[in-house]
Short mmCIF file of C-alpha atoms in Angstrom, two decimals:
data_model
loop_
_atom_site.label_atom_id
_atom_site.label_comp_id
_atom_site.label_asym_id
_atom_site.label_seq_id
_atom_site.Cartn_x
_atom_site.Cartn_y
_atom_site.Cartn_z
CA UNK L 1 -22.57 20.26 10.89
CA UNK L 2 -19.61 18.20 11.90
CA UNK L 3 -16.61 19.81 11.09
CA UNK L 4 -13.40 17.51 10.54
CA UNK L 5 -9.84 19.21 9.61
CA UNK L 6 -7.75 16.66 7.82
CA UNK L 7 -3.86 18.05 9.11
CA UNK L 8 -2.25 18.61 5.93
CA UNK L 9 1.49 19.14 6.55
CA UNK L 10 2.71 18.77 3.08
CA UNK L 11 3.59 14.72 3.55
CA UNK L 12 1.76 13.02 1.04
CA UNK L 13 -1.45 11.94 -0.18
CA UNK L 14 -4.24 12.86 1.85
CA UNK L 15 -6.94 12.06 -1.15
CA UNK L 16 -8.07 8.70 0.11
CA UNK L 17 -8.37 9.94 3.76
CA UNK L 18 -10.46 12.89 2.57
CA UNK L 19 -12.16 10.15 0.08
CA UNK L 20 -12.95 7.64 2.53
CA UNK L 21 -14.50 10.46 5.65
CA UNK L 22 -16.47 11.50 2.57
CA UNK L 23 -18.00 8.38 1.66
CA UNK L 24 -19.27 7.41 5.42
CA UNK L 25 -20.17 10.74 6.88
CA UNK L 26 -23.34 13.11 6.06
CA UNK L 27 -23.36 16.58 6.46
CA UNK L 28 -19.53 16.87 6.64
CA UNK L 29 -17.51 20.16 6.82
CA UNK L 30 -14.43 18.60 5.37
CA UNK L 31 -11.16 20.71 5.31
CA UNK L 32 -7.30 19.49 4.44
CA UNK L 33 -5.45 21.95 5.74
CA UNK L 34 -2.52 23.04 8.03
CA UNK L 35 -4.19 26.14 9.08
CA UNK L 36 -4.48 26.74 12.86
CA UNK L 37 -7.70 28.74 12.74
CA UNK L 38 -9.33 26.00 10.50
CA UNK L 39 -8.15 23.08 12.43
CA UNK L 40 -8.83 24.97 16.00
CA UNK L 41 -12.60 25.28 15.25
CA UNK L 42 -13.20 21.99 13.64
CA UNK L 43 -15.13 19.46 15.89
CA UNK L 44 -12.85 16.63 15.42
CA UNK L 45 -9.52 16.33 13.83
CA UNK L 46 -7.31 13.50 11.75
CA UNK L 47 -3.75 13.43 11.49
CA UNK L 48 -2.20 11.28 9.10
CA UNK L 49 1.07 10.83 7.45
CA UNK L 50 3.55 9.28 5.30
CA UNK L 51 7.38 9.21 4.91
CA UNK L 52 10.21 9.64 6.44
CA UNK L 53 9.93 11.17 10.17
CA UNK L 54 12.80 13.74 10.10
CA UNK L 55 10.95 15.38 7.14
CA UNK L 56 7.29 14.96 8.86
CA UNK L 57 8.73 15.96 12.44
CA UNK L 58 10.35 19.26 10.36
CA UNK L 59 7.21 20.45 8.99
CA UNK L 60 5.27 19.47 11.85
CA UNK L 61 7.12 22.11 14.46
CA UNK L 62 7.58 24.27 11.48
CA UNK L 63 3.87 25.03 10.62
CA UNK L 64 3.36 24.41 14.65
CA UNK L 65 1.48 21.52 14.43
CA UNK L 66 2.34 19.72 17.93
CA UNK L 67 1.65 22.81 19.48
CA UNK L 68 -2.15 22.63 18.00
CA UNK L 69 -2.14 19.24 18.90
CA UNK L 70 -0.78 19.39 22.31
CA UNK L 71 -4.12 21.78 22.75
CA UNK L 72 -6.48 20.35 21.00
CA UNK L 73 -6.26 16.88 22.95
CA UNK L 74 -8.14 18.55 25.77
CA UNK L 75 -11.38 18.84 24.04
CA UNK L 76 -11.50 17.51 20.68
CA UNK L 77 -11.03 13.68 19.20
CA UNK L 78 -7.88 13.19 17.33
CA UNK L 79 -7.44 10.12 15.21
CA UNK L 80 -3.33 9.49 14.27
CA UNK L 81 -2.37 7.41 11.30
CA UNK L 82 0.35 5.41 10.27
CA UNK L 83 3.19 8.03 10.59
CA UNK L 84 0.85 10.66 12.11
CA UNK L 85 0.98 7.94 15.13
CA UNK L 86 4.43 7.51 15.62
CA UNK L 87 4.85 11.03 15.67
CA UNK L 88 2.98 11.12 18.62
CA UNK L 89 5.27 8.95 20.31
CA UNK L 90 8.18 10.94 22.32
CA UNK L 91 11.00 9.41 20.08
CA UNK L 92 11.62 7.10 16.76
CA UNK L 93 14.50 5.41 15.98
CA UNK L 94 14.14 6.43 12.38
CA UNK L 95 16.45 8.82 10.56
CA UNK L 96 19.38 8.21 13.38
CA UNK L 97 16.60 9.30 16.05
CA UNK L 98 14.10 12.56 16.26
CA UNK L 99 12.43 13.65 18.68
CA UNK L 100 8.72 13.17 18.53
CA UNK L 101 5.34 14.92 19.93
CA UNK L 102 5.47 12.96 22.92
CA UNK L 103 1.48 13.08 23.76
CA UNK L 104 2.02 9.13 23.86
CA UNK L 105 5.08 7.48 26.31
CA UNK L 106 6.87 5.34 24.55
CA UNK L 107 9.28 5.08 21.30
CA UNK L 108 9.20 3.97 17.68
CA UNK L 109 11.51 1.61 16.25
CA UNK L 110 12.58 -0.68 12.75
CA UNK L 111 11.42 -4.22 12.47
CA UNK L 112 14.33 -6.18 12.08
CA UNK L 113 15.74 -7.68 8.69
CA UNK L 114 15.87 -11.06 9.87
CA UNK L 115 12.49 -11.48 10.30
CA UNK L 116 10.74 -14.92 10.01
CA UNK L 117 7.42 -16.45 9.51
CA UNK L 118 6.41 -19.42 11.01
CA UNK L 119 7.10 -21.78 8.17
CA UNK L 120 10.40 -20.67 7.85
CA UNK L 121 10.10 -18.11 5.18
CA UNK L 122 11.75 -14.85 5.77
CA UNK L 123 9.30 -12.03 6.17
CA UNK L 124 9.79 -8.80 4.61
CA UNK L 125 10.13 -5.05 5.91
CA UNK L 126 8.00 -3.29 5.14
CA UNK L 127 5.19 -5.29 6.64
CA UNK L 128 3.07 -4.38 3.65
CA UNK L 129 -0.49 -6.22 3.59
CA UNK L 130 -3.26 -6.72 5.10
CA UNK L 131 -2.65 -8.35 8.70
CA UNK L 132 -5.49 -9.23 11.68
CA UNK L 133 -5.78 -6.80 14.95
CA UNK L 134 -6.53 -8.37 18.03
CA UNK L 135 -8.88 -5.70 20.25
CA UNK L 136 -7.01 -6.41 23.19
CA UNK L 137 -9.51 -3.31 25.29
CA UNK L 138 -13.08 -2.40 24.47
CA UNK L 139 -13.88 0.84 22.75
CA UNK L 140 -16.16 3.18 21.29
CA UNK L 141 -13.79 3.24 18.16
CA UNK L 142 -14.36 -0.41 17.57
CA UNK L 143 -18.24 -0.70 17.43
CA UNK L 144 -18.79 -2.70 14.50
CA UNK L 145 -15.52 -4.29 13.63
CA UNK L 146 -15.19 -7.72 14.55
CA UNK L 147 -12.44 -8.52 16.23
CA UNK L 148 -9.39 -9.98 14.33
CA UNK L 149 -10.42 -7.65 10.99
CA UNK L 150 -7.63 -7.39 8.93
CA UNK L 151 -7.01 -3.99 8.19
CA UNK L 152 -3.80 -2.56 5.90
CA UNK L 153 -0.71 -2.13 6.49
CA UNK L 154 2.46 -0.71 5.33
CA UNK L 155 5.33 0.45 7.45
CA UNK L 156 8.96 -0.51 8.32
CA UNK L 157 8.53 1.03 11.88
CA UNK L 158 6.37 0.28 14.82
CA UNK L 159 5.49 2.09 18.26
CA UNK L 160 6.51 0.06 21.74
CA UNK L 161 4.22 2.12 24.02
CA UNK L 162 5.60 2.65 27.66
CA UNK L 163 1.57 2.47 29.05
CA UNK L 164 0.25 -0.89 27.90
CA UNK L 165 -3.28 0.71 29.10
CA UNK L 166 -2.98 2.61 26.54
CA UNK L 167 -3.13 -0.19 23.91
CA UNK L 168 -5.84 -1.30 22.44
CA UNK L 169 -4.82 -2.60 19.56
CA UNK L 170 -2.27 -5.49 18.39
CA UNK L 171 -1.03 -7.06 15.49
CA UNK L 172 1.49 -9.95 14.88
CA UNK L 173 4.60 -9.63 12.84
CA UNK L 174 5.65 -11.77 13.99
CA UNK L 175 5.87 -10.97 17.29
CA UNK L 176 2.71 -8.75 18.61
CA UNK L 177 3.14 -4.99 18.18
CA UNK L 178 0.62 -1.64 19.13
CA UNK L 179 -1.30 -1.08 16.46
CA UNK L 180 -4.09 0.98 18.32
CA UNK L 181 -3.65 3.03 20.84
CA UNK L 182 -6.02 5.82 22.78
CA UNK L 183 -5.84 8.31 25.82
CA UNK L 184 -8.20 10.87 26.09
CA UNK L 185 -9.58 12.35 23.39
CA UNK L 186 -7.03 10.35 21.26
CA UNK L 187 -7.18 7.28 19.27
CA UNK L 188 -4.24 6.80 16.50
CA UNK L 189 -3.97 3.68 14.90
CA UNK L 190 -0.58 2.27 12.76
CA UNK L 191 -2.73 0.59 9.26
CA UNK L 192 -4.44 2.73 7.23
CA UNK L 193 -8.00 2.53 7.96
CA UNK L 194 -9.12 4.46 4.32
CA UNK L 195 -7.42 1.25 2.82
CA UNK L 196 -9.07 -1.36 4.62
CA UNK L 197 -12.59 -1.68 2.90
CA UNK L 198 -15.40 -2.10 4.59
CA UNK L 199 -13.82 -2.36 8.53
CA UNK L 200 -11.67 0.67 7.70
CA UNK L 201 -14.63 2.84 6.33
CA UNK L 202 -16.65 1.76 10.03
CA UNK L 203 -13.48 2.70 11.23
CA UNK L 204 -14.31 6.10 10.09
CA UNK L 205 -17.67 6.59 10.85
CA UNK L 206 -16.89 5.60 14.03
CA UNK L 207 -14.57 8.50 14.28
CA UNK L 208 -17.53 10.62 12.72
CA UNK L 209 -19.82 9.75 15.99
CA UNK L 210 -17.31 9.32 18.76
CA UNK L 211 -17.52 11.76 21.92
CA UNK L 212 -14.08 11.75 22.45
CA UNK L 213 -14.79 9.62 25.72
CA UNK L 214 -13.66 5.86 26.68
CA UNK E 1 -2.26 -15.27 12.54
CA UNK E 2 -0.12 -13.71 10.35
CA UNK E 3 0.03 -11.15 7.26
CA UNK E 4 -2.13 -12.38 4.78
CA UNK E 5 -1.13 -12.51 1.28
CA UNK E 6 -2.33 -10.44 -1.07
CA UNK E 7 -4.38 -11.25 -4.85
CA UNK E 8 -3.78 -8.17 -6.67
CA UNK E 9 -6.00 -8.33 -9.83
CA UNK E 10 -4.85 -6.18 -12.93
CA UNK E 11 -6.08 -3.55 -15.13
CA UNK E 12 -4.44 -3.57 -18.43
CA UNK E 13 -5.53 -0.22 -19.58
CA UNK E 14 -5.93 1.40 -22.82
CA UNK E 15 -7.48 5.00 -24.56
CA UNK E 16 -9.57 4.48 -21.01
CA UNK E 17 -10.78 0.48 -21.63
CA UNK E 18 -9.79 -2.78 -19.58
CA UNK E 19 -7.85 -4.78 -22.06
CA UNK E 20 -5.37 -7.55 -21.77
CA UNK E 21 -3.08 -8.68 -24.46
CA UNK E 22 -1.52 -11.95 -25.15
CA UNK E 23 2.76 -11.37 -24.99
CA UNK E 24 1.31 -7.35 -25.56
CA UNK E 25 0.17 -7.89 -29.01
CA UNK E 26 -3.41 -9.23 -29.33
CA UNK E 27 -5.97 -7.00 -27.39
CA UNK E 28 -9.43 -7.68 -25.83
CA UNK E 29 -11.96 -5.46 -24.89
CA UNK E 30 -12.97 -5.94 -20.79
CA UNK E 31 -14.48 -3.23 -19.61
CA UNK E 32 -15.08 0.21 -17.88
CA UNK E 33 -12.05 0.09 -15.13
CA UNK E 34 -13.99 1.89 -12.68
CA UNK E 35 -16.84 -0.45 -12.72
CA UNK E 36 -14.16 -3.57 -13.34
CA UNK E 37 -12.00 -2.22 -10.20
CA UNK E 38 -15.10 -1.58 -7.86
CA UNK E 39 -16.37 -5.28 -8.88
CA UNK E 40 -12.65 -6.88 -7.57
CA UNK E 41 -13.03 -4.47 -4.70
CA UNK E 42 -16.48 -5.97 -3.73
CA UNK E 43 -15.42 -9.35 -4.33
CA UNK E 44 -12.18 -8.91 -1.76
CA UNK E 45 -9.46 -7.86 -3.81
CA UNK E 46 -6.64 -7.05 -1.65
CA UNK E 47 -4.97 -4.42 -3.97
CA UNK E 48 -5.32 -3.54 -7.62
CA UNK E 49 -3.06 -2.35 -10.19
CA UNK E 50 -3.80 -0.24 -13.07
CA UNK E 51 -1.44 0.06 -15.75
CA UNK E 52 -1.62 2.42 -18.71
CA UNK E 53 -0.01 -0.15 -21.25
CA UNK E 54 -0.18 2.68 -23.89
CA UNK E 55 1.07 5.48 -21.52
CA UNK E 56 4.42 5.75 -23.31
CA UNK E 57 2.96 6.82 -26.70
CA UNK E 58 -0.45 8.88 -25.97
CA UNK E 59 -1.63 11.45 -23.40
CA UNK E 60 -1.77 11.22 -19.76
CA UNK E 61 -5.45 13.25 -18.84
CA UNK E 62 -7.54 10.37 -19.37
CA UNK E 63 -5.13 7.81 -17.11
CA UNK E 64 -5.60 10.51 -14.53
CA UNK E 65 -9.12 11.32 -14.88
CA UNK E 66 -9.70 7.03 -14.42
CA UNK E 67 -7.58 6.49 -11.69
CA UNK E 68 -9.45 9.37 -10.08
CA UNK E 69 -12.88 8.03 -11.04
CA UNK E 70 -11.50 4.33 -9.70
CA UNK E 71 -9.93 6.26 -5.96
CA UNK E 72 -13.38 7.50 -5.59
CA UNK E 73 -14.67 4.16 -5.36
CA UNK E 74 -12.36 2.27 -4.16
CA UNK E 75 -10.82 1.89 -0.39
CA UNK E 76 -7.94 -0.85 -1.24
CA UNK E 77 -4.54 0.23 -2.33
CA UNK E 78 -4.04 0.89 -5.80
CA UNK E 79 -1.04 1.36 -7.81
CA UNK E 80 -0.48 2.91 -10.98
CA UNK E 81 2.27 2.28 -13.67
CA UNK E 82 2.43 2.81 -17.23
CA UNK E 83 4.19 5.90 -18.39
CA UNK E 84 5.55 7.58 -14.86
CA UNK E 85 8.88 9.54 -16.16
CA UNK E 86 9.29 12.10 -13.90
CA UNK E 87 8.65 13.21 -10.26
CA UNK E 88 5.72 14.90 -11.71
CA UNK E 89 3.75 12.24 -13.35
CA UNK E 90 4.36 10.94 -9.84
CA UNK E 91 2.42 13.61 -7.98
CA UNK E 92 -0.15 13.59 -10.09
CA UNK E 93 -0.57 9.96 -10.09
CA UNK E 94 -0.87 10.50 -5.80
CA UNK E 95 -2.93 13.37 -6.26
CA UNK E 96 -5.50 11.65 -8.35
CA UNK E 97 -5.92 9.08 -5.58
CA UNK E 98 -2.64 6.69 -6.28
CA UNK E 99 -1.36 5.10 -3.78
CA UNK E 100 1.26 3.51 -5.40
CA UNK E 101 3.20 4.15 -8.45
CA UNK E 102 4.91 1.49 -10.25
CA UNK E 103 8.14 2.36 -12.33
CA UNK E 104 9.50 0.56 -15.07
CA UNK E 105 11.81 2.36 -18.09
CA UNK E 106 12.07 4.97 -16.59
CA UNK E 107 14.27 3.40 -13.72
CA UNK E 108 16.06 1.41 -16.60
CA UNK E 109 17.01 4.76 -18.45
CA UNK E 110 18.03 7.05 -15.24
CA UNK E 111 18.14 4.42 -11.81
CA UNK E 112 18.58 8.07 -9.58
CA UNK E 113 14.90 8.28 -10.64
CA UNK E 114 13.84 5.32 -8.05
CA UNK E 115 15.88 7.28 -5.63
CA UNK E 116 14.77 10.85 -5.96
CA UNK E 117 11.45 9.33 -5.94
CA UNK E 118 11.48 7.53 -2.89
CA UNK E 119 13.27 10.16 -1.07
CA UNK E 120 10.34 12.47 -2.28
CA UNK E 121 7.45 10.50 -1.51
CA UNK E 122 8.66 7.71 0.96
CA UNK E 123 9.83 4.09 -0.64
CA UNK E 124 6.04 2.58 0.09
CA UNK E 125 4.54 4.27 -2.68
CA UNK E 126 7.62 3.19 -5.27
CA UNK E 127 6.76 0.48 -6.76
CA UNK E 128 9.90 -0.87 -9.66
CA UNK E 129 8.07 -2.74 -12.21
CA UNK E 130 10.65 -4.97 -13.52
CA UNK E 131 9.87 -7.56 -16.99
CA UNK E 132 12.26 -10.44 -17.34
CA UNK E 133 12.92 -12.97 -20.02
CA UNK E 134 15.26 -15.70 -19.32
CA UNK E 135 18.83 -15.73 -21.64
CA UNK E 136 20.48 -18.85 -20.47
CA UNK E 137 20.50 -22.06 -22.89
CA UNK E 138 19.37 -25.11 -21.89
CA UNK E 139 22.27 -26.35 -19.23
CA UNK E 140 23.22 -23.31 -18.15
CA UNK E 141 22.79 -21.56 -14.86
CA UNK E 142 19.60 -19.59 -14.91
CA UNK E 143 19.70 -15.95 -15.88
CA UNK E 144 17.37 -13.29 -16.51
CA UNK E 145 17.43 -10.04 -18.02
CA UNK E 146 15.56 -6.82 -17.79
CA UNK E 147 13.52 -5.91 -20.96
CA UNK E 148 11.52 -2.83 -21.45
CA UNK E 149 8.87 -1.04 -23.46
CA UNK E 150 6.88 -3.96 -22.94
CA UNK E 151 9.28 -6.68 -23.82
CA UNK E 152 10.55 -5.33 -26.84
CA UNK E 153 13.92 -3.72 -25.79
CA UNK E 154 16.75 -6.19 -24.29
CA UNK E 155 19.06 -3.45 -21.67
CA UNK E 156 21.59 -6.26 -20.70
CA UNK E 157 20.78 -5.78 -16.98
CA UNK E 158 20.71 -8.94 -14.99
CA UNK E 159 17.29 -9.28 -13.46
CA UNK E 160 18.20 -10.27 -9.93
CA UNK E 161 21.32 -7.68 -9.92
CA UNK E 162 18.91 -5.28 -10.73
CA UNK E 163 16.55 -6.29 -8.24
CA UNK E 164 18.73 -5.50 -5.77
CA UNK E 165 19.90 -2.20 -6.63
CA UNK E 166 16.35 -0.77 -7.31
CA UNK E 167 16.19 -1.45 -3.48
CA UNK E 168 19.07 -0.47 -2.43
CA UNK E 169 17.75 2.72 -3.84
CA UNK E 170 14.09 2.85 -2.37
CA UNK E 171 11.70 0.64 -4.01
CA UNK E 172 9.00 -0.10 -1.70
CA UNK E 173 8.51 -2.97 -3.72
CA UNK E 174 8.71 -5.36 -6.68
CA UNK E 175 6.77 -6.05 -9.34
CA UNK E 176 8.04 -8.55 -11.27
CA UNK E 177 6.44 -9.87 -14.94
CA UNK E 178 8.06 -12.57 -16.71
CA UNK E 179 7.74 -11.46 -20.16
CA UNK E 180 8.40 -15.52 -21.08
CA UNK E 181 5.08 -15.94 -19.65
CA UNK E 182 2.87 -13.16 -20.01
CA UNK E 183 -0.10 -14.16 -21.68
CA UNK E 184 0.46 -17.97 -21.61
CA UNK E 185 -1.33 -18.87 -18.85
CA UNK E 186 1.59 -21.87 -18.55
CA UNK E 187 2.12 -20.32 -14.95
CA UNK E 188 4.36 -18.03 -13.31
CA UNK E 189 8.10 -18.20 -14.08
CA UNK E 190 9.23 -19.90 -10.58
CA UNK E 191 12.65 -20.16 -10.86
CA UNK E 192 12.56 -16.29 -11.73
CA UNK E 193 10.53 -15.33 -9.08
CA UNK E 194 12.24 -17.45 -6.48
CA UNK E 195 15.80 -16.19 -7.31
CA UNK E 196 14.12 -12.31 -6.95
CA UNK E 197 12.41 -12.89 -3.83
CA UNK E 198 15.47 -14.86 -1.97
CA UNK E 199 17.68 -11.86 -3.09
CA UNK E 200 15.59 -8.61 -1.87
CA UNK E 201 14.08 -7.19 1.87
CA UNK E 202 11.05 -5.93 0.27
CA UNK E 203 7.76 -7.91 -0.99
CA UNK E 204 7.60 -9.15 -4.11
CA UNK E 205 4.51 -9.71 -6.72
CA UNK E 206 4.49 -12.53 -8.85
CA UNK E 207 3.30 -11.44 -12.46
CA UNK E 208 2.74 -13.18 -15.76
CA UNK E 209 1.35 -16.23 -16.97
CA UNK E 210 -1.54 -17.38 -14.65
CA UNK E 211 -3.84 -20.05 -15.97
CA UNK E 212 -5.71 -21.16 -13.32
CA UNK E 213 -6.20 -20.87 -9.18
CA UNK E 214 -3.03 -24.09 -8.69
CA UNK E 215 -0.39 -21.63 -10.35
CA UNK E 216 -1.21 -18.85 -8.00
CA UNK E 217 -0.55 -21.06 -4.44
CA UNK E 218 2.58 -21.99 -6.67
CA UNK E 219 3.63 -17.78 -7.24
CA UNK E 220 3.50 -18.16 -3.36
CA UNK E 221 5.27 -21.12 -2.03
CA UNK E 222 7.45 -22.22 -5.12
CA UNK E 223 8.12 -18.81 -5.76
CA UNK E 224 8.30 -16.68 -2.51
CA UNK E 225 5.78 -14.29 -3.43
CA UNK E 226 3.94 -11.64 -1.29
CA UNK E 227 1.36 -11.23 -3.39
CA UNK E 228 0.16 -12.57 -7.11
CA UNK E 229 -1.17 -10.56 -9.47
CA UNK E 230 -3.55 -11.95 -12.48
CA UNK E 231 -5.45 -10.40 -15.35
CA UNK E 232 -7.44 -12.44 -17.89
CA UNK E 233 -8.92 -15.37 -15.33
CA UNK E 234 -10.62 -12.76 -13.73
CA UNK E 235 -11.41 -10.46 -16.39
CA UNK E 236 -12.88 -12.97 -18.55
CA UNK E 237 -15.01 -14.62 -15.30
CA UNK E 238 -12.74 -17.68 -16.05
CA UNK E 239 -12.71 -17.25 -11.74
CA UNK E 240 -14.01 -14.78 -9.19
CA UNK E 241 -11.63 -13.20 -6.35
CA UNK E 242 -13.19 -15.62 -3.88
CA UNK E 243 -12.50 -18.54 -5.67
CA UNK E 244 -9.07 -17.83 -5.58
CA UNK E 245 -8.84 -17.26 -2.03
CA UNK E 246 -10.85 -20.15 -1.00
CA UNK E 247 -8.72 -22.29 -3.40
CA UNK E 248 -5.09 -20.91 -1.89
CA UNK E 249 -6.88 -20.84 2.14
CA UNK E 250 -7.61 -24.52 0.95
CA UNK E 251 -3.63 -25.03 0.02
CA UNK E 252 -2.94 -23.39 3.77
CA UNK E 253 -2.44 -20.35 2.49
CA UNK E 254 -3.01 -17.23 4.72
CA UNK E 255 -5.75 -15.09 2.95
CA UNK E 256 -8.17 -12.01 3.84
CA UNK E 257 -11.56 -13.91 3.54
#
């Protein structure tokens, strides 16, 4: 039995992350939940999230979330999305600037509005879409992808990660960003992998497999 | 490299059935939307948008039960607009499997709406669904105005004004129809779309009127679109998703292939 807690801290949808670990993994134990004893035992743990960061950052230390998290990176595999990432980052810019989980160096901060592509066009924030990551280091959680997949996006902020051994993913927009990073038994990733089809879903089932090692 | 753009096919939906009308009058049958979304899924949709075209009149538990059956199926973003009034319909549109909401009267009768929505649920799953028919005479500056239920109701909002204010107050993005062209198949309404996109920060769909695969490169780099959205060529097998993208790649368009 593989037992996967899906952190639920009241921030959104987490339907088509529950829908998506459903539909690659067999004999799941799936949970969406914010409580500690659940999310303590499970064998592997994903952390999503959506909105704005003061709110997520508020629940998270209310319900004592980076404290779980902060312990659980020891031993279990963690996989961060989208917000869930940044707020493992020590600070965003968002919201006039919170204070983050900090179990990744480095900040999060707001594309700029002046943005533009290269034929001149202005490019819009939110980068909303479906954009191409570059692998930039080898790993277990990209077995099967090709590299350049476009996965989905959608997010006005971005993390600039002060380890760039800790990246190993990018994305252009259009200047390159993180969009994958991993230390330990963590791998947290910026696009929303349930969104991305079929490399989103391997995605996933890598997840489902993955020892937690490098 | 870059961000691809996005082919958003569209799911005209009514009493549970795939239909599309011609200027929302004249219906035809096109399917079961869960099999009809998990086809455009399969064939590399990027996105697909359900709307409940008769959500203003009739009840909501089938719309939910479909969008659940289609969330099961389907790992793309999908959006859902037809009837969303309050911050309710909302979060049960997400909790179905939503990703995306799309709002349209409902931010013409009470704008706060598109703000209390957004501040509840983040601005990138508020969508403002705005339909536009042009009001200027011929040599006169363009102008557009908002209509709603469907095109029948002129408000007296100017389009791009509006636009602008339904970001200024959290739309994630637009979704804009012209109601001139819904149904034609003459082609998007450039001008319209152009004069939206120039004037907001967020993406915009192009909506209303495609014919063939030539009008939707021209949604994109006549009109400053981030993504087109079509209905009958695809329903009606008229052209498959990959066509399309082949056809706009061809035209140097960036596309997920």
């Amino acid at each position: 039995m593989n037992r996967v807690a899906v952190i639920d801290y009241g921030m959104g949808n987490l339907h088509s992350v529950a829908k998506a670990v459903e539909h690659v993994g067999d004999g799941l134990q799936l949970s969406v939940t914010a409580d500690e004893k659940t999310i303590m035992a499970a064998d592997r743990i994903i952390f999503p999230g959506v909105g704005a960061m003061r709110d997520c950052m508020g629940e998270i230390r209310r319900l004592g979330i980076d404290d779980m998290l902060r312990r659980l990176v020891e031993d279990k595999p963690i996989l961060g999305i989208c917000v869930g990432m940044q707020a493992l980052m020590e600070h965003s810019m968002e919201n006039n600037g919170i204070d983050c989980i900090g179990l990744f160096a480095g900040n999060v901060k707001r594309f700029a509005d002046d943005l533009q592509g290269a034929n001149g066009d202005r490019l819009k924030v939110p980068h909303m879409g479906w954009n191409e990551v570059r692998q930039t280091k080898g790993h277990p959680m990209w077995q099967g992808i090709a590299d350049n997949s476009r996965f989905y996006f959608v997010h006005s902020y971005f993390v600039t990660p002060a380890n760039p051994d800790e990246v190993m993913g990018e994305s252009s927009y259009p200047v390159p960003f993180a969009c994958a990073l991993a230390k330990r038994n963590v791998f947290a990733v910026q696009f929303h992998p349930e969104k991305s089809q079929t490399a989103g879903l391997q995605l996933y089932k890598n997840f489902l497999g993955w020892d937690g090692s490098c | 490299m870059a961000l691809a753009k996005r082919i958003i096919p569209c799911l005209d939906c009514e009493n549970g059935r795939v239909v599309k009308g011609v200027k929302f009058v004249d219906i035809r049958d096109a399917g079961d939307p869960v099999e009809v979304s998990k086809r455009y899924c399969d064939q590399g949709a990027d996105e697909i948008t359900f709307l409940d075209i008769t959500a203003s009149h009739e009840g909501r538990q089938t719309t939910i039960d479909t969008v659940h059956a289609i969330a099961g199926q389907v790992f793309i973003p999908l959006t859902v607009g037809g009837g969303i009034r309050t911050l309710q319909d909302i979060r049960d549109m997400l909790n179905a499997g939503a990703d995306k909401v799309a709002i349209n009267t409902s931010a013409v009768k009470n704008p706060d709406f598109v703000r209390q929505a957004s501040e509840r649920f983040g601005s990138q799953c508020i969508v403002v669904a705005i339909d536009a028919k042009k009001v200027s005479g011929k040599g006169e500056p363009d102008r557009w105005e908002i209509f709603t239920h469907g095109g029948r109701n002129p408000t007296g909002l100017d389009a791009v004004a509006w636009a602008q204010k339904m970001v200024d107050l959290g739309a994630g993005e637009i979704l804009l129809t012209s109601m001139d062209r819904d149904g034609t198949k003459n082609g998007f309404d450039l001008a319209l779309n152009r004069a939206i996109s120039d004037a907001v920060t967020v993406p915009v769909i192009a909506s209303g009127g495609v014919g063939n695969l030539q009008h939707l490169v021209d949604g994109i780099t006549e009109g400053g679109a981030d993504a087109v959205l079509a209905a009958s060529i695809f329903h009606f097998g008229e052209y498959s998703i990959p066509e399309a993208k082949q056809y706009m790649h061809d035209q140097g368009i960036e596309v997920r292939i």
